């Protein structure tokens, strides 16, 4: 299925850019006329994904993070968060609740949270080459909304 609209945002792995990415994803997805709850779900999932890239992919340096947003005719959004950082050696282990490679203040719930707020979550990663997280969410069609 071809996207009906798309955008890509490229930014440094600075913590200040997490809020920017979250807001940008919500603003772009607003074209689908989501409910406030759907927007909050998207913002939460993007926040977790971008924070993972900032904290875990580049623990001791600044790096590049790319956020790609695509809208589809079936009223869904696909959000891709990509980094070129340290990568994840064992994706299944990383997706286990409470597992973290971060400091003790990290909860290890990032992937679990993303999965609970979105309809789909895919994670691809290679040690030393980076990680790609793909989030999908179908937005409910509301009476009088865009077609």
mmCIF file with all atom_site columns, C-alpha atoms in Angstrom:
data_model
loop_
_atom_site.group_PDB
_atom_site.id
_atom_site.type_symbol
_atom_site.label_atom_id
_atom_site.label_alt_id
_atom_site.label_comp_id
_atom_site.label_asym_id
_atom_site.label_entity_id
_atom_site.label_seq_id
_atom_site.pdbx_PDB_ins_code
_atom_site.Cartn_x
_atom_site.Cartn_y
_atom_site.Cartn_z
_atom_site.occupancy
_atom_site.B_iso_or_equiv
_atom_site.pdbx_formal_charge
_atom_site.auth_seq_id
_atom_site.auth_comp_id
_atom_site.auth_asym_id
_atom_site.auth_atom_id
_atom_site.pdbx_PDB_model_num
ATOM 1   C CA . UNK A 1 1   ? 0.000   0.000   0.000  1.00 0.00 ? 1   UNK A CA 1
ATOM 2   C CA . UNK A 1 2   ? 1.385   3.387   -0.990 1.00 0.00 ? 2   UNK A CA 1
ATOM 3   C CA . UNK A 1 3   ? 1.425   6.156   1.598  1.00 0.00 ? 3   UNK A CA 1
ATOM 4   C CA . UNK A 1 4   ? -0.931  9.096   1.099  1.00 0.00 ? 4   UNK A CA 1
ATOM 5   C CA . UNK A 1 5   ? 1.487   11.419  2.865  1.00 0.00 ? 5   UNK A CA 1
ATOM 6   C CA . UNK A 1 6   ? 4.888   11.135  4.484  1.00 0.00 ? 6   UNK A CA 1
ATOM 7   C CA . UNK A 1 7   ? 7.696   13.073  6.089  1.00 0.00 ? 7   UNK A CA 1
ATOM 8   C CA . UNK A 1 8   ? 11.128  12.400  7.527  1.00 0.00 ? 8   UNK A CA 1
ATOM 9   C CA . UNK A 1 9   ? 12.824  14.266  10.344 1.00 0.00 ? 9   UNK A CA 1
ATOM 10  C CA . UNK A 1 10  ? 16.548  13.868  11.032 1.00 0.00 ? 10  UNK A CA 1
ATOM 11  C CA . UNK A 1 11  ? 17.908  15.039  14.403 1.00 0.00 ? 11  UNK A CA 1
ATOM 12  C CA . UNK A 1 12  ? 20.718  14.574  16.916 1.00 0.00 ? 12  UNK A CA 1
ATOM 13  C CA . UNK A 1 13  ? 20.279  12.268  19.890 1.00 0.00 ? 13  UNK A CA 1
ATOM 14  C CA . UNK A 1 14  ? 19.861  15.134  22.351 1.00 0.00 ? 14  UNK A CA 1
ATOM 15  C CA . UNK A 1 15  ? 17.266  14.637  25.082 1.00 0.00 ? 15  UNK A CA 1
ATOM 16  C CA . UNK A 1 16  ? 15.622  17.949  24.088 1.00 0.00 ? 16  UNK A CA 1
ATOM 17  C CA . UNK A 1 17  ? 14.693  16.395  20.737 1.00 0.00 ? 17  UNK A CA 1
ATOM 18  C CA . UNK A 1 18  ? 12.494  13.717  22.333 1.00 0.00 ? 18  UNK A CA 1
ATOM 19  C CA . UNK A 1 19  ? 9.716   16.252  22.945 1.00 0.00 ? 19  UNK A CA 1
ATOM 20  C CA . UNK A 1 20  ? 10.138  17.652  19.445 1.00 0.00 ? 20  UNK A CA 1
ATOM 21  C CA . UNK A 1 21  ? 9.803   14.183  17.879 1.00 0.00 ? 21  UNK A CA 1
ATOM 22  C CA . UNK A 1 22  ? 6.748   13.342  20.001 1.00 0.00 ? 22  UNK A CA 1
ATOM 23  C CA . UNK A 1 23  ? 5.004   16.579  19.080 1.00 0.00 ? 23  UNK A CA 1
ATOM 24  C CA . UNK A 1 24  ? 5.941   16.326  15.394 1.00 0.00 ? 24  UNK A CA 1
ATOM 25  C CA . UNK A 1 25  ? 4.489   12.800  15.210 1.00 0.00 ? 25  UNK A CA 1
ATOM 26  C CA . UNK A 1 26  ? 1.245   13.954  16.831 1.00 0.00 ? 26  UNK A CA 1
ATOM 27  C CA . UNK A 1 27  ? 0.942   17.019  14.577 1.00 0.00 ? 27  UNK A CA 1
ATOM 28  C CA . UNK A 1 28  ? 1.547   14.998  11.407 1.00 0.00 ? 28  UNK A CA 1
ATOM 29  C CA . UNK A 1 29  ? -0.889  12.257  12.460 1.00 0.00 ? 29  UNK A CA 1
ATOM 30  C CA . UNK A 1 30  ? -3.562  14.903  13.189 1.00 0.00 ? 30  UNK A CA 1
ATOM 31  C CA . UNK A 1 31  ? -4.368  14.787  9.444  1.00 0.00 ? 31  UNK A CA 1
ATOM 32  C CA . UNK A 1 32  ? -6.170  11.479  10.142 1.00 0.00 ? 32  UNK A CA 1
ATOM 33  C CA . UNK A 1 33  ? -8.487  13.157  12.692 1.00 0.00 ? 33  UNK A CA 1
ATOM 34  C CA . UNK A 1 34  ? -7.505  10.963  15.646 1.00 0.00 ? 34  UNK A CA 1
ATOM 35  C CA . UNK A 1 35  ? -9.124  11.155  19.052 1.00 0.00 ? 35  UNK A CA 1
ATOM 36  C CA . UNK A 1 36  ? -7.135  12.789  21.846 1.00 0.00 ? 36  UNK A CA 1
ATOM 37  C CA . UNK A 1 37  ? -6.565  9.320   23.303 1.00 0.00 ? 37  UNK A CA 1
ATOM 38  C CA . UNK A 1 38  ? -5.125  8.066   19.992 1.00 0.00 ? 38  UNK A CA 1
ATOM 39  C CA . UNK A 1 39  ? -2.825  11.097  19.830 1.00 0.00 ? 39  UNK A CA 1
ATOM 40  C CA . UNK A 1 40  ? -1.656  10.486  23.392 1.00 0.00 ? 40  UNK A CA 1
ATOM 41  C CA . UNK A 1 41  ? -0.963  6.834   22.549 1.00 0.00 ? 41  UNK A CA 1
ATOM 42  C CA . UNK A 1 42  ? 1.180   7.901   19.591 1.00 0.00 ? 42  UNK A CA 1
ATOM 43  C CA . UNK A 1 43  ? 3.015   10.540  21.610 1.00 0.00 ? 43  UNK A CA 1
ATOM 44  C CA . UNK A 1 44  ? 3.768   8.033   24.381 1.00 0.00 ? 44  UNK A CA 1
ATOM 45  C CA . UNK A 1 45  ? 5.040   5.363   21.977 1.00 0.00 ? 45  UNK A CA 1
ATOM 46  C CA . UNK A 1 46  ? 7.208   7.835   20.025 1.00 0.00 ? 46  UNK A CA 1
ATOM 47  C CA . UNK A 1 47  ? 8.569   9.224   23.277 1.00 0.00 ? 47  UNK A CA 1
ATOM 48  C CA . UNK A 1 48  ? 9.630   5.733   24.374 1.00 0.00 ? 48  UNK A CA 1
ATOM 49  C CA . UNK A 1 49  ? 11.171  4.870   21.007 1.00 0.00 ? 49  UNK A CA 1
ATOM 50  C CA . UNK A 1 50  ? 13.125  8.100   20.667 1.00 0.00 ? 50  UNK A CA 1
ATOM 51  C CA . UNK A 1 51  ? 14.243  7.955   24.307 1.00 0.00 ? 51  UNK A CA 1
ATOM 52  C CA . UNK A 1 52  ? 15.548  4.430   23.694 1.00 0.00 ? 52  UNK A CA 1
ATOM 53  C CA . UNK A 1 53  ? 17.593  5.715   20.758 1.00 0.00 ? 53  UNK A CA 1
ATOM 54  C CA . UNK A 1 54  ? 18.951  8.653   22.761 1.00 0.00 ? 54  UNK A CA 1
ATOM 55  C CA . UNK A 1 55  ? 19.796  6.715   25.932 1.00 0.00 ? 55  UNK A CA 1
ATOM 56  C CA . UNK A 1 56  ? 20.764  3.267   24.679 1.00 0.00 ? 56  UNK A CA 1
ATOM 57  C CA . UNK A 1 57  ? 21.991  3.694   21.092 1.00 0.00 ? 57  UNK A CA 1
ATOM 58  C CA . UNK A 1 58  ? 24.372  6.525   21.897 1.00 0.00 ? 58  UNK A CA 1
ATOM 59  C CA . UNK A 1 59  ? 25.253  6.155   25.591 1.00 0.00 ? 59  UNK A CA 1
ATOM 60  C CA . UNK A 1 60  ? 28.499  8.160   25.433 1.00 0.00 ? 60  UNK A CA 1
ATOM 61  C CA . UNK A 1 61  ? 28.152  10.282  22.321 1.00 0.00 ? 61  UNK A CA 1
ATOM 62  C CA . UNK A 1 62  ? 25.730  12.210  20.146 1.00 0.00 ? 62  UNK A CA 1
ATOM 63  C CA . UNK A 1 63  ? 24.383  10.407  17.109 1.00 0.00 ? 63  UNK A CA 1
ATOM 64  C CA . UNK A 1 64  ? 21.788  10.609  14.412 1.00 0.00 ? 64  UNK A CA 1
ATOM 65  C CA . UNK A 1 65  ? 18.122  9.643   14.857 1.00 0.00 ? 65  UNK A CA 1
ATOM 66  C CA . UNK A 1 66  ? 15.629  9.603   11.996 1.00 0.00 ? 66  UNK A CA 1
ATOM 67  C CA . UNK A 1 67  ? 11.860  9.717   12.489 1.00 0.00 ? 67  UNK A CA 1
ATOM 68  C CA . UNK A 1 68  ? 9.823   8.730   9.422  1.00 0.00 ? 68  UNK A CA 1
ATOM 69  C CA . UNK A 1 69  ? 6.048   9.164   9.430  1.00 0.00 ? 69  UNK A CA 1
ATOM 70  C CA . UNK A 1 70  ? 3.760   7.690   6.785  1.00 0.00 ? 70  UNK A CA 1
ATOM 71  C CA . UNK A 1 71  ? -0.026  7.919   6.501  1.00 0.00 ? 71  UNK A CA 1
ATOM 72  C CA . UNK A 1 72  ? -2.089  5.364   4.574  1.00 0.00 ? 72  UNK A CA 1
ATOM 73  C CA . UNK A 1 73  ? -5.537  5.219   2.935  1.00 0.00 ? 73  UNK A CA 1
ATOM 74  C CA . UNK A 1 74  ? -6.786  2.773   5.577  1.00 0.00 ? 74  UNK A CA 1
ATOM 75  C CA . UNK A 1 75  ? -6.449  5.622   8.123  1.00 0.00 ? 75  UNK A CA 1
ATOM 76  C CA . UNK A 1 76  ? -3.299  4.223   9.671  1.00 0.00 ? 76  UNK A CA 1
ATOM 77  C CA . UNK A 1 77  ? 0.043   5.725   10.558 1.00 0.00 ? 77  UNK A CA 1
ATOM 78  C CA . UNK A 1 78  ? 3.426   4.030   10.413 1.00 0.00 ? 78  UNK A CA 1
ATOM 79  C CA . UNK A 1 79  ? 6.208   5.553   12.495 1.00 0.00 ? 79  UNK A CA 1
ATOM 80  C CA . UNK A 1 80  ? 9.796   4.470   12.011 1.00 0.00 ? 80  UNK A CA 1
ATOM 81  C CA . UNK A 1 81  ? 12.512  5.441   14.489 1.00 0.00 ? 81  UNK A CA 1
ATOM 82  C CA . UNK A 1 82  ? 16.029  4.623   13.311 1.00 0.00 ? 82  UNK A CA 1
ATOM 83  C CA . UNK A 1 83  ? 19.457  5.074   14.824 1.00 0.00 ? 83  UNK A CA 1
ATOM 84  C CA . UNK A 1 84  ? 22.979  4.015   13.849 1.00 0.00 ? 84  UNK A CA 1
ATOM 85  C CA . UNK A 1 85  ? 24.154  3.412   17.406 1.00 0.00 ? 85  UNK A CA 1
ATOM 86  C CA . UNK A 1 86  ? 25.430  0.424   19.350 1.00 0.00 ? 86  UNK A CA 1
ATOM 87  C CA . UNK A 1 87  ? 22.538  -1.857  18.343 1.00 0.00 ? 87  UNK A CA 1
ATOM 88  C CA . UNK A 1 88  ? 20.841  -4.587  20.336 1.00 0.00 ? 88  UNK A CA 1
ATOM 89  C CA . UNK A 1 89  ? 22.519  -7.975  20.638 1.00 0.00 ? 89  UNK A CA 1
ATOM 90  C CA . UNK A 1 90  ? 19.337  -9.857  21.622 1.00 0.00 ? 90  UNK A CA 1
ATOM 91  C CA . UNK A 1 91  ? 16.106  -8.130  20.535 1.00 0.00 ? 91  UNK A CA 1
ATOM 92  C CA . UNK A 1 92  ? 13.848  -10.694 22.242 1.00 0.00 ? 92  UNK A CA 1
ATOM 93  C CA . UNK A 1 93  ? 15.639  -10.177 25.553 1.00 0.00 ? 93  UNK A CA 1
ATOM 94  C CA . UNK A 1 94  ? 15.447  -6.402  25.104 1.00 0.00 ? 94  UNK A CA 1
ATOM 95  C CA . UNK A 1 95  ? 11.686  -6.693  24.590 1.00 0.00 ? 95  UNK A CA 1
ATOM 96  C CA . UNK A 1 96  ? 11.297  -8.508  27.914 1.00 0.00 ? 96  UNK A CA 1
ATOM 97  C CA . UNK A 1 97  ? 9.631   -6.292  30.543 1.00 0.00 ? 97  UNK A CA 1
ATOM 98  C CA . UNK A 1 98  ? 12.085  -4.868  33.098 1.00 0.00 ? 98  UNK A CA 1
ATOM 99  C CA . UNK A 1 99  ? 15.188  -5.671  31.008 1.00 0.00 ? 99  UNK A CA 1
ATOM 100 C CA . UNK A 1 100 ? 17.430  -2.643  30.530 1.00 0.00 ? 100 UNK A CA 1
ATOM 101 C CA . UNK A 1 101 ? 20.982  -1.878  29.508 1.00 0.00 ? 101 UNK A CA 1
ATOM 102 C CA . UNK A 1 102 ? 20.655  1.562   31.067 1.00 0.00 ? 102 UNK A CA 1
ATOM 103 C CA . UNK A 1 103 ? 21.278  2.738   34.600 1.00 0.00 ? 103 UNK A CA 1
ATOM 104 C CA . UNK A 1 104 ? 19.146  1.631   37.529 1.00 0.00 ? 104 UNK A CA 1
ATOM 105 C CA . UNK A 1 105 ? 16.729  4.552   37.086 1.00 0.00 ? 105 UNK A CA 1
ATOM 106 C CA . UNK A 1 106 ? 15.633  2.993   33.749 1.00 0.00 ? 106 UNK A CA 1
ATOM 107 C CA . UNK A 1 107 ? 12.527  0.803   34.047 1.00 0.00 ? 107 UNK A CA 1
ATOM 108 C CA . UNK A 1 108 ? 13.130  -1.533  31.120 1.00 0.00 ? 108 UNK A CA 1
ATOM 109 C CA . UNK A 1 109 ? 9.532   -1.058  29.964 1.00 0.00 ? 109 UNK A CA 1
ATOM 110 C CA . UNK A 1 110 ? 10.098  0.918   26.730 1.00 0.00 ? 110 UNK A CA 1
ATOM 111 C CA . UNK A 1 111 ? 9.219   -1.811  24.228 1.00 0.00 ? 111 UNK A CA 1
ATOM 112 C CA . UNK A 1 112 ? 6.347   -3.043  26.407 1.00 0.00 ? 112 UNK A CA 1
ATOM 113 C CA . UNK A 1 113 ? 4.894   0.471   26.549 1.00 0.00 ? 113 UNK A CA 1
ATOM 114 C CA . UNK A 1 114 ? 5.289   0.979   22.788 1.00 0.00 ? 114 UNK A CA 1
ATOM 115 C CA . UNK A 1 115 ? 3.583   -2.351  22.118 1.00 0.00 ? 115 UNK A CA 1
ATOM 116 C CA . UNK A 1 116 ? 0.687   -1.601  24.476 1.00 0.00 ? 116 UNK A CA 1
ATOM 117 C CA . UNK A 1 117 ? -0.097  1.790   22.893 1.00 0.00 ? 117 UNK A CA 1
ATOM 118 C CA . UNK A 1 118 ? 0.262   0.788   19.241 1.00 0.00 ? 118 UNK A CA 1
ATOM 119 C CA . UNK A 1 119 ? -1.322  -1.876  17.027 1.00 0.00 ? 119 UNK A CA 1
ATOM 120 C CA . UNK A 1 120 ? 2.021   -3.141  15.759 1.00 0.00 ? 120 UNK A CA 1
ATOM 121 C CA . UNK A 1 121 ? 5.686   -3.067  16.752 1.00 0.00 ? 121 UNK A CA 1
ATOM 122 C CA . UNK A 1 122 ? 8.681   -4.412  14.823 1.00 0.00 ? 122 UNK A CA 1
ATOM 123 C CA . UNK A 1 123 ? 12.273  -4.151  15.968 1.00 0.00 ? 123 UNK A CA 1
ATOM 124 C CA . UNK A 1 124 ? 15.337  -4.828  13.800 1.00 0.00 ? 124 UNK A CA 1
ATOM 125 C CA . UNK A 1 125 ? 18.821  -4.361  15.158 1.00 0.00 ? 125 UNK A CA 1
ATOM 126 C CA . UNK A 1 126 ? 22.435  -5.297  14.511 1.00 0.00 ? 126 UNK A CA 1
ATOM 127 C CA . UNK A 1 127 ? 25.187  -4.807  17.090 1.00 0.00 ? 127 UNK A CA 1
ATOM 128 C CA . UNK A 1 128 ? 27.384  -1.912  16.038 1.00 0.00 ? 128 UNK A CA 1
ATOM 129 C CA . UNK A 1 129 ? 25.036  -0.901  13.206 1.00 0.00 ? 129 UNK A CA 1
ATOM 130 C CA . UNK A 1 130 ? 21.944  0.447   14.948 1.00 0.00 ? 130 UNK A CA 1
ATOM 131 C CA . UNK A 1 131 ? 18.272  -0.215  15.503 1.00 0.00 ? 131 UNK A CA 1
ATOM 132 C CA . UNK A 1 132 ? 15.056  0.373   13.595 1.00 0.00 ? 132 UNK A CA 1
ATOM 133 C CA . UNK A 1 133 ? 11.711  0.395   15.408 1.00 0.00 ? 133 UNK A CA 1
ATOM 134 C CA . UNK A 1 134 ? 8.514   0.433   13.338 1.00 0.00 ? 134 UNK A CA 1
ATOM 135 C CA . UNK A 1 135 ? 5.264   1.372   15.074 1.00 0.00 ? 135 UNK A CA 1
ATOM 136 C CA . UNK A 1 136 ? 1.830   1.100   13.457 1.00 0.00 ? 136 UNK A CA 1
ATOM 137 C CA . UNK A 1 137 ? -1.538  2.382   14.570 1.00 0.00 ? 137 UNK A CA 1
ATOM 138 C CA . UNK A 1 138 ? -4.925  2.355   12.898 1.00 0.00 ? 138 UNK A CA 1
ATOM 139 C CA . UNK A 1 139 ? -6.857  5.543   13.619 1.00 0.00 ? 139 UNK A CA 1
ATOM 140 C CA . UNK A 1 140 ? -10.606 5.142   14.047 1.00 0.00 ? 140 UNK A CA 1
ATOM 141 C CA . UNK A 1 141 ? -12.728 6.924   11.473 1.00 0.00 ? 141 UNK A CA 1
ATOM 142 C CA . UNK A 1 142 ? -15.078 9.411   13.061 1.00 0.00 ? 142 UNK A CA 1
ATOM 143 C CA . UNK A 1 143 ? -18.313 10.755  11.618 1.00 0.00 ? 143 UNK A CA 1
ATOM 144 C CA . UNK A 1 144 ? -17.559 13.809  9.551  1.00 0.00 ? 144 UNK A CA 1
ATOM 145 C CA . UNK A 1 145 ? -13.792 13.123  9.589  1.00 0.00 ? 145 UNK A CA 1
ATOM 146 C CA . UNK A 1 146 ? -11.477 13.084  6.554  1.00 0.00 ? 146 UNK A CA 1
ATOM 147 C CA . UNK A 1 147 ? -12.018 10.417  3.946  1.00 0.00 ? 147 UNK A CA 1
#
